[in-house]
Amino acid sequence: ILEKTQVPLKPKTIDYQKIYNQIADILEDNDWDDGSNGPVFVRLAWHAAGTYDKVSKTGGSNGATMRFSPESDHGANAGLKFARDKLEPIKQKNPEISYSDLWSLAGVTAIQEMGGPTIPWIPGRKDADAATACSPDGRLPDATKGPSHIRDIFYRMGFDDREIVALVGAHALGRCHPDRSGFDGPWTASPTMFTNSFFTELLGRKWVEKKWKGPKQYIDKETGELMMLPADMALMQDKNFRPWVEKYAKDDELFFKDFAAAFHKLLELGIPRTGEEKVYHFKKTDESS
Ligand code: CCH
């Protein structure tokens, strides 16, 4: 017979929309890049999750292992400490949310608030308490490489060609920093707005190799102000990727729908689920009345 004292306490429900709103409040930042912390939050959520390996079932956003060395020092994660530090006050205000949920929620918030699609989101990630759970280096894509490398990396996570192209459409946002990746410049003229412009720019401009001492990258011939990585160009050059680039350039609704599904899938990689969990659809702050 189960005594009353043995009945497990109902876990405290967390108001995730409230935390979403708090993250939305710290996105605008006039001292940062193009005036928004959004792009670097998206990159944090992606690099936390994109270490997943479907065969060994290791890596992924569960654990928030990027807090620890060596994962925090992996070359691919250069600059993401800024993002983690900017989210720390939100963690202090809401100690009940795990870092791993907070980082993935920050990615969702940033995409939605910058005008992107609603991303269904599920909480429940648990933080690891030691560096032993860190993902090995080399699991995130190398921007200097071509289609076969991109496929190796994303197939390992469980994505197909269509999902890969949709996900890289996030490069509508943000920019490359010489002191982080070594590359330089934004992909689009509106780096704080989530649109399909990564695809329209990729197809619509003439891209030439940038003449400089830095790593190989492309700039647009006309203005020299926009950039593409070799890995971005690969999407246009590969015969199975390219049809998706063309579809998403023409049809932003299709892009939004596919991106939302693929980004949700990315954030779920490696998280134990029963299928009974509540799925959240957050209200954007400009429509919360
Ligand atoms: Fe990315 N990305 N990314 N990326 N990325 C960089 C910046 C951002 C690659 C390389 C780079 C995705 C896929 C890929 C963002 C989101 C996503 C940078 C510059 C490199 C290099 C970093 C710097 O210097 O600060 C490569 C290669 C691939 C795939 O092959 C995916 C998937 C996503 C999300 C869904 C965002 C956002 C940024 C801008 C960050 C910022 O700080 O502005």
CSV table of C-alpha atoms and ligand atoms in Angstrom, one decimal:
chain,number,residue,atom,x,y,z
A,1,ILE,CA,0.0,0.0,0.0
A,2,LEU,CA,1.3,3.4,-1.0
A,3,GLU,CA,1.4,5.7,1.9
A,4,LYS,CA,0.5,9.3,1.3
A,5,THR,CA,4.0,10.5,1.9
A,6,GLN,CA,5.2,8.4,-1.0
A,7,VAL,CA,3.0,10.0,-3.6
A,8,PRO,CA,5.4,12.0,-5.8
A,9,LEU,CA,4.9,15.7,-5.8
A,10,LYS,CA,3.5,17.1,-9.0
A,11,PRO,CA,6.4,19.0,-10.7
A,12,LYS,CA,6.0,22.7,-10.5
A,13,THR,CA,4.7,24.0,-13.9
A,14,ILE,CA,7.0,26.5,-15.5
A,15,ASP,CA,5.6,29.5,-17.3
A,16,TYR,CA,7.6,29.1,-20.5
A,17,GLN,CA,5.7,31.9,-22.3
A,18,LYS,CA,6.9,34.3,-19.6
A,19,ILE,CA,10.5,33.1,-20.2
A,20,TYR,CA,10.0,33.5,-23.9
A,21,ASN,CA,8.9,37.1,-23.3
A,22,GLN,CA,11.9,37.8,-21.1
A,23,ILE,CA,14.2,36.5,-23.9
A,24,ALA,CA,12.4,38.6,-26.5
A,25,ASP,CA,13.0,41.6,-24.2
A,26,ILE,CA,16.8,41.2,-24.5
A,27,LEU,CA,17.0,40.6,-28.2
A,28,GLU,CA,17.4,44.2,-29.2
A,29,ASP,CA,20.9,45.4,-28.4
A,30,ASN,CA,22.4,48.4,-30.1
A,31,ASP,CA,25.9,47.5,-29.0
A,32,TRP,CA,25.8,44.2,-30.8
A,33,ASP,CA,26.5,43.6,-34.5
A,34,ASP,CA,23.4,44.6,-36.4
A,35,GLY,CA,21.4,45.6,-33.3
A,36,SER,CA,20.1,42.2,-32.3
A,37,ASN,CA,21.2,39.2,-30.2
A,38,GLY,CA,18.8,37.0,-32.1
A,39,PRO,CA,21.2,35.6,-34.7
A,40,VAL,CA,23.8,34.5,-32.1
A,41,PHE,CA,21.1,32.9,-30.0
A,42,VAL,CA,19.9,30.9,-33.1
A,43,ARG,CA,23.5,29.8,-33.6
A,44,LEU,CA,23.9,28.7,-29.9
A,45,ALA,CA,20.7,26.6,-30.1
A,46,TRP,CA,21.9,25.0,-33.4
A,47,HIS,CA,25.5,24.2,-32.2
A,48,ALA,CA,24.1,22.8,-28.9
A,49,ALA,CA,21.9,20.4,-30.9
A,50,GLY,CA,23.9,19.8,-34.0
A,51,THR,CA,26.4,17.5,-32.3
A,52,TYR,CA,23.9,14.6,-32.4
A,53,ASP,CA,24.9,11.3,-33.8
A,54,LYS,CA,21.9,9.0,-34.5
A,55,VAL,CA,24.0,5.8,-34.5
A,56,SER,CA,25.7,6.2,-31.1
A,57,LYS,CA,22.8,8.3,-29.8
A,58,THR,CA,25.3,10.8,-28.3
A,59,GLY,CA,25.4,14.5,-28.5
A,60,GLY,CA,22.4,16.8,-29.0
A,61,SER,CA,21.0,19.7,-26.9
A,62,ASN,CA,20.3,17.5,-23.8
A,63,GLY,CA,22.9,18.3,-21.2
A,64,ALA,CA,24.0,21.8,-22.3
A,65,THR,CA,27.5,20.4,-22.4
A,66,MET,CA,28.8,23.4,-24.2
A,67,ARG,CA,29.1,25.0,-20.7
A,68,PHE,CA,32.2,22.8,-20.2
A,69,SER,CA,35.7,22.6,-21.7
A,70,PRO,CA,36.6,21.0,-24.1
A,71,GLU,CA,33.3,21.6,-25.9
A,72,SER,CA,33.2,25.3,-25.0
A,73,ASP,CA,36.6,25.7,-26.7
A,74,HIS,CA,35.8,23.8,-29.9
A,75,GLY,CA,36.7,26.0,-32.9
A,76,ALA,CA,33.1,25.8,-34.2
A,77,ASN,CA,31.8,27.3,-30.9
A,78,ALA,CA,34.0,30.4,-31.0
A,79,GLY,CA,32.0,33.4,-30.0
A,80,LEU,CA,29.1,31.5,-28.5
A,81,LYS,CA,30.2,32.4,-24.9
A,82,PHE,CA,28.7,35.8,-25.7
A,83,ALA,CA,25.4,34.2,-26.3
A,84,ARG,CA,25.6,32.0,-23.2
A,85,ASP,CA,26.6,35.0,-21.0
A,86,LYS,CA,23.7,37.1,-22.4
A,87,LEU,CA,21.2,34.4,-21.4
A,88,GLU,CA,22.7,34.0,-17.8
A,89,PRO,CA,20.5,36.8,-16.3
A,90,ILE,CA,17.4,34.9,-17.6
A,91,LYS,CA,18.6,31.7,-16.0
A,92,GLN,CA,19.2,33.6,-12.7
A,93,LYS,CA,15.7,34.9,-12.8
A,94,ASN,CA,14.2,31.5,-13.6
A,95,PRO,CA,16.4,28.9,-11.9
A,96,GLU,CA,13.8,26.2,-12.6
A,97,ILE,CA,14.6,26.1,-16.3
A,98,SER,CA,17.6,24.0,-17.4
A,99,TYR,CA,20.3,25.6,-19.5
A,100,SER,CA,19.6,23.1,-22.2
A,101,ASP,CA,15.9,24.1,-22.4
A,102,LEU,CA,16.9,27.8,-22.1
A,103,TRP,CA,19.3,27.7,-25.0
A,104,SER,CA,16.9,25.9,-27.3
A,105,LEU,CA,14.0,28.2,-26.2
A,106,ALA,CA,16.3,31.2,-27.0
A,107,GLY,CA,16.7,29.9,-30.5
A,108,VAL,CA,12.9,29.5,-30.9
A,109,THR,CA,12.3,33.0,-29.5
A,110,ALA,CA,14.8,34.6,-31.7
A,111,ILE,CA,13.5,33.1,-34.9
A,112,GLN,CA,9.9,33.9,-34.1
A,113,GLU,CA,10.6,37.5,-32.9
A,114,MET,CA,12.7,38.2,-36.0
A,115,GLY,CA,9.7,37.4,-38.2
A,116,GLY,CA,10.1,33.7,-38.7
A,117,PRO,CA,7.6,30.8,-38.3
A,118,THR,CA,6.2,29.5,-35.1
A,119,ILE,CA,8.5,26.6,-34.0
A,120,PRO,CA,6.7,24.0,-31.8
A,121,TRP,CA,8.8,23.5,-28.7
A,122,ILE,CA,8.9,20.9,-26.0
A,123,PRO,CA,10.7,21.4,-22.6
A,124,GLY,CA,12.3,18.7,-20.5
A,125,ARG,CA,16.0,18.8,-21.4
A,126,LYS,CA,18.3,18.0,-18.4
A,127,ASP,CA,21.7,19.6,-17.7
A,128,ALA,CA,24.6,17.2,-17.4
A,129,ASP,CA,26.8,18.0,-14.4
A,130,ALA,CA,30.2,17.2,-15.7
A,131,ALA,CA,32.4,17.6,-18.8
A,132,THR,CA,32.5,13.9,-19.3
A,133,ALA,CA,29.3,14.1,-21.4
A,134,CYS,CA,30.9,16.7,-23.8
A,135,SER,CA,30.5,15.9,-27.5
A,136,PRO,CA,33.7,15.2,-29.4
A,137,ASP,CA,35.1,17.9,-31.7
A,138,GLY,CA,34.4,17.8,-35.4
A,139,ARG,CA,30.7,17.1,-35.3
A,140,LEU,CA,29.6,20.5,-36.7
A,141,PRO,CA,30.0,21.4,-40.4
A,142,ASP,CA,33.2,22.8,-41.8
A,143,ALA,CA,32.3,25.9,-43.9
A,144,THR,CA,35.2,25.4,-46.3
A,145,LYS,CA,33.9,22.0,-47.5
A,146,GLY,CA,31.4,20.9,-50.2
A,147,PRO,CA,28.3,18.7,-50.6
A,148,SER,CA,29.7,15.4,-49.5
A,149,HIS,CA,30.9,16.8,-46.2
A,150,ILE,CA,27.6,18.6,-45.6
A,151,ARG,CA,25.7,15.3,-46.2
A,152,ASP,CA,28.0,13.3,-43.9
A,153,ILE,CA,27.4,15.8,-41.1
A,154,PHE,CA,23.6,16.2,-41.5
A,155,TYR,CA,22.8,12.6,-42.4
A,156,ARG,CA,24.6,11.6,-39.2
A,157,MET,CA,22.0,13.7,-37.3
A,158,GLY,CA,19.2,12.1,-39.3
A,159,PHE,CA,18.3,14.8,-41.8
A,160,ASP,CA,17.7,14.5,-45.6
A,161,ASP,CA,18.6,16.8,-48.4
A,162,ARG,CA,15.4,18.9,-48.2
A,163,GLU,CA,15.8,19.4,-44.5
A,164,ILE,CA,19.5,20.4,-44.9
A,165,VAL,CA,18.7,23.1,-47.4
A,166,ALA,CA,15.8,24.4,-45.3
A,167,LEU,CA,18.0,24.6,-42.2
A,168,VAL,CA,20.9,26.5,-43.8
A,169,GLY,CA,18.3,29.1,-44.8
A,170,ALA,CA,18.9,30.4,-41.3
A,171,HIS,CA,21.9,32.1,-42.9
A,172,ALA,CA,19.4,34.9,-43.8
A,173,LEU,CA,20.3,35.9,-40.2
A,174,GLY,CA,23.5,37.3,-38.7
A,175,ARG,CA,27.0,37.5,-40.0
A,176,CYS,CA,30.4,35.9,-40.0
A,177,HIS,CA,33.1,37.4,-37.7
A,178,PRO,CA,36.8,37.4,-38.6
A,179,ASP,CA,37.6,36.8,-34.9
A,180,ARG,CA,35.3,33.8,-34.6
A,181,SER,CA,35.1,31.7,-37.7
A,182,GLY,CA,37.6,33.8,-39.8
A,183,PHE,CA,35.0,34.6,-42.4
A,184,ASP,CA,33.6,38.1,-42.8
A,185,GLY,CA,30.2,39.7,-43.5
A,186,PRO,CA,26.5,39.1,-43.7
A,187,TRP,CA,24.7,36.8,-46.2
A,188,THR,CA,21.8,39.2,-46.7
A,189,ALA,CA,21.0,42.9,-46.4
A,190,SER,CA,18.5,42.2,-43.6
A,191,PRO,CA,20.4,40.1,-41.1
A,192,THR,CA,17.9,40.6,-38.2
A,193,MET,CA,14.9,39.5,-40.2
A,194,PHE,CA,14.0,35.9,-40.8
A,195,THR,CA,13.1,35.6,-44.5
A,196,ASN,CA,13.9,33.4,-47.5
A,197,SER,CA,16.4,36.0,-48.6
A,198,PHE,CA,19.4,33.6,-48.2
A,199,PHE,CA,18.0,31.7,-51.2
A,200,THR,CA,17.0,34.7,-53.3
A,201,GLU,CA,20.5,36.2,-52.8
A,202,LEU,CA,22.3,32.9,-53.5
A,203,LEU,CA,20.5,32.5,-56.8
A,204,GLY,CA,20.1,36.2,-57.7
A,205,ARG,CA,23.6,37.5,-57.4
A,206,LYS,CA,26.9,36.8,-59.1
A,207,TRP,CA,29.3,35.5,-56.5
A,208,VAL,CA,33.0,35.9,-56.9
A,209,GLU,CA,35.9,34.7,-54.7
A,210,LYS,CA,37.0,37.3,-52.2
A,211,LYS,CA,40.6,38.4,-52.7
A,212,TRP,CA,42.1,38.5,-49.2
A,213,LYS,CA,44.3,36.7,-46.8
A,214,GLY,CA,41.4,35.0,-44.9
A,215,PRO,CA,39.7,31.7,-45.6
A,216,LYS,CA,38.1,31.1,-49.0
A,217,GLN,CA,34.7,32.8,-49.2
A,218,TYR,CA,32.6,34.5,-51.8
A,219,ILE,CA,31.4,38.1,-52.1
A,220,ASP,CA,28.7,39.5,-54.4
A,221,LYS,CA,30.2,41.0,-57.4
A,222,GLU,CA,28.0,44.1,-57.6
A,223,THR,CA,28.4,45.6,-54.1
A,224,GLY,CA,31.0,43.4,-52.3
A,225,GLU,CA,28.9,43.7,-49.2
A,226,LEU,CA,27.3,40.3,-49.0
A,227,MET,CA,29.0,36.9,-48.6
A,228,MET,CA,28.6,33.2,-49.1
A,229,LEU,CA,30.6,30.4,-47.6
A,230,PRO,CA,31.9,27.5,-49.8
A,231,ALA,CA,29.4,25.3,-47.9
A,232,ASP,CA,26.6,27.7,-48.9
A,233,MET,CA,27.6,27.7,-52.6
A,234,ALA,CA,27.6,23.9,-52.4
A,235,LEU,CA,23.8,24.0,-52.0
A,236,MET,CA,23.5,25.8,-55.4
A,237,GLN,CA,26.1,23.6,-57.1
A,238,ASP,CA,24.8,20.2,-56.1
A,239,LYS,CA,22.0,18.7,-58.3
A,240,ASN,CA,20.0,17.3,-55.4
A,241,PHE,CA,20.3,20.4,-53.1
A,242,ARG,CA,19.6,23.0,-55.8
A,243,PRO,CA,15.9,22.2,-56.6
A,244,TRP,CA,15.2,23.0,-52.9
A,245,VAL,CA,17.1,26.3,-53.1
A,246,GLU,CA,15.0,27.2,-56.1
A,247,LYS,CA,11.7,26.2,-54.4
A,248,TYR,CA,12.5,28.1,-51.2
A,249,ALA,CA,13.6,31.2,-53.2
A,250,LYS,CA,10.2,31.2,-54.9
A,251,ASP,CA,8.0,30.2,-52.1
A,252,ASP,CA,8.6,31.7,-48.7
A,253,GLU,CA,5.6,29.9,-47.2
A,254,LEU,CA,7.0,26.5,-48.1
A,255,PHE,CA,10.4,27.6,-46.7
A,256,PHE,CA,8.8,28.7,-43.4
A,257,LYS,CA,6.8,25.5,-43.1
A,258,ASP,CA,9.9,23.2,-43.8
A,259,PHE,CA,12.2,25.3,-41.7
A,260,ALA,CA,9.9,25.2,-38.6
A,261,ALA,CA,9.6,21.4,-38.9
A,262,ALA,CA,13.4,20.9,-39.4
A,263,PHE,CA,14.4,23.2,-36.6
A,264,HIS,CA,11.9,21.6,-34.2
A,265,LYS,CA,13.4,18.2,-35.2
A,266,LEU,CA,17.0,19.6,-34.6
A,267,LEU,CA,16.1,20.7,-31.1
A,268,GLU,CA,14.5,17.3,-30.3
A,269,LEU,CA,17.5,15.2,-31.4
A,270,GLY,CA,18.5,12.8,-28.6
A,271,ILE,CA,15.9,14.0,-26.1
A,272,PRO,CA,14.1,11.1,-24.4
A,273,ARG,CA,10.4,11.5,-25.0
A,274,THR,CA,7.3,9.5,-24.3
A,275,GLY,CA,5.1,11.2,-26.8
A,276,GLU,CA,2.8,12.5,-24.0
A,277,GLU,CA,4.6,15.8,-23.6
A,278,LYS,CA,2.9,19.1,-24.0
A,279,VAL,CA,4.0,20.9,-27.2
A,280,TYR,CA,4.2,24.7,-26.8
A,281,HIS,CA,3.4,27.2,-29.5
A,282,PHE,CA,4.6,30.5,-28.2
A,283,LYS,CA,2.9,33.8,-29.0
A,284,LYS,CA,5.1,36.4,-30.6
A,285,THR,CA,5.3,39.5,-28.4
A,286,ASP,CA,3.6,41.6,-31.0
A,287,GLU,CA,0.5,39.4,-31.0
A,288,SER,CA,0.1,38.6,-27.3
A,289,SER,CA,-2.9,40.8,-26.7
B,1,CCH,FE1,25.7,28.7,-39.7
B,1,CCH,N1,27.5,29.6,-39.7
B,1,CCH,N2,26.5,27.1,-40.7
B,1,CCH,N3,23.9,27.7,-39.5
B,1,CCH,N4,25.0,30.3,-38.6
B,1,CCH,C1,27.8,30.9,-39.2
B,1,CCH,C2,26.9,31.7,-38.6
B,1,CCH,C3,25.6,31.5,-38.4
B,1,CCH,C4,27.7,27.0,-41.2
B,1,CCH,C5,28.8,27.9,-40.9
B,1,CCH,C6,28.6,29.1,-40.3
B,1,CCH,C7,23.6,26.5,-40.0
B,1,CCH,C8,24.5,25.7,-40.8
B,1,CCH,C9,25.8,26.0,-41.2
B,1,CCH,C10,23.6,30.4,-38.2
B,1,CCH,C11,22.7,29.4,-38.2
B,1,CCH,C12,22.8,28.1,-38.8
B,1,CCH,C13,29.2,31.1,-39.4
B,1,CCH,C14,29.9,32.4,-38.9
B,1,CCH,C15,29.7,30.0,-40.0
B,1,CCH,C16,31.2,29.9,-40.5
B,1,CCH,C17,30.2,32.3,-37.4
B,1,CCH,C18,30.9,33.6,-37.0
B,1,CCH,O1,31.9,34.0,-37.5
B,1,CCH,O2,30.3,34.3,-36.1
B,1,CCH,C19,27.9,25.8,-42.0
B,1,CCH,C20,29.1,25.4,-42.7
B,1,CCH,C21,26.6,25.2,-42.0
B,1,CCH,C22,26.2,24.0,-42.7
B,1,CCH,O3,26.8,23.4,-43.6
B,1,CCH,C23,22.4,26.0,-39.5
B,1,CCH,C24,21.7,24.7,-39.8
B,1,CCH,C25,21.9,27.1,-38.8
B,1,CCH,C26,20.6,27.2,-38.0
B,1,CCH,C27,19.5,26.5,-38.3
B,1,CCH,C28,23.4,31.7,-37.7
B,1,CCH,C29,22.1,32.3,-37.2
B,1,CCH,C30,24.6,32.4,-37.9
B,1,CCH,C31,24.9,33.9,-37.5
B,1,CCH,C32,25.5,34.0,-36.1
B,1,CCH,C33,25.8,35.4,-35.7
B,1,CCH,O4,26.5,35.6,-34.7
B,1,CCH,O5,25.4,36.4,-36.4
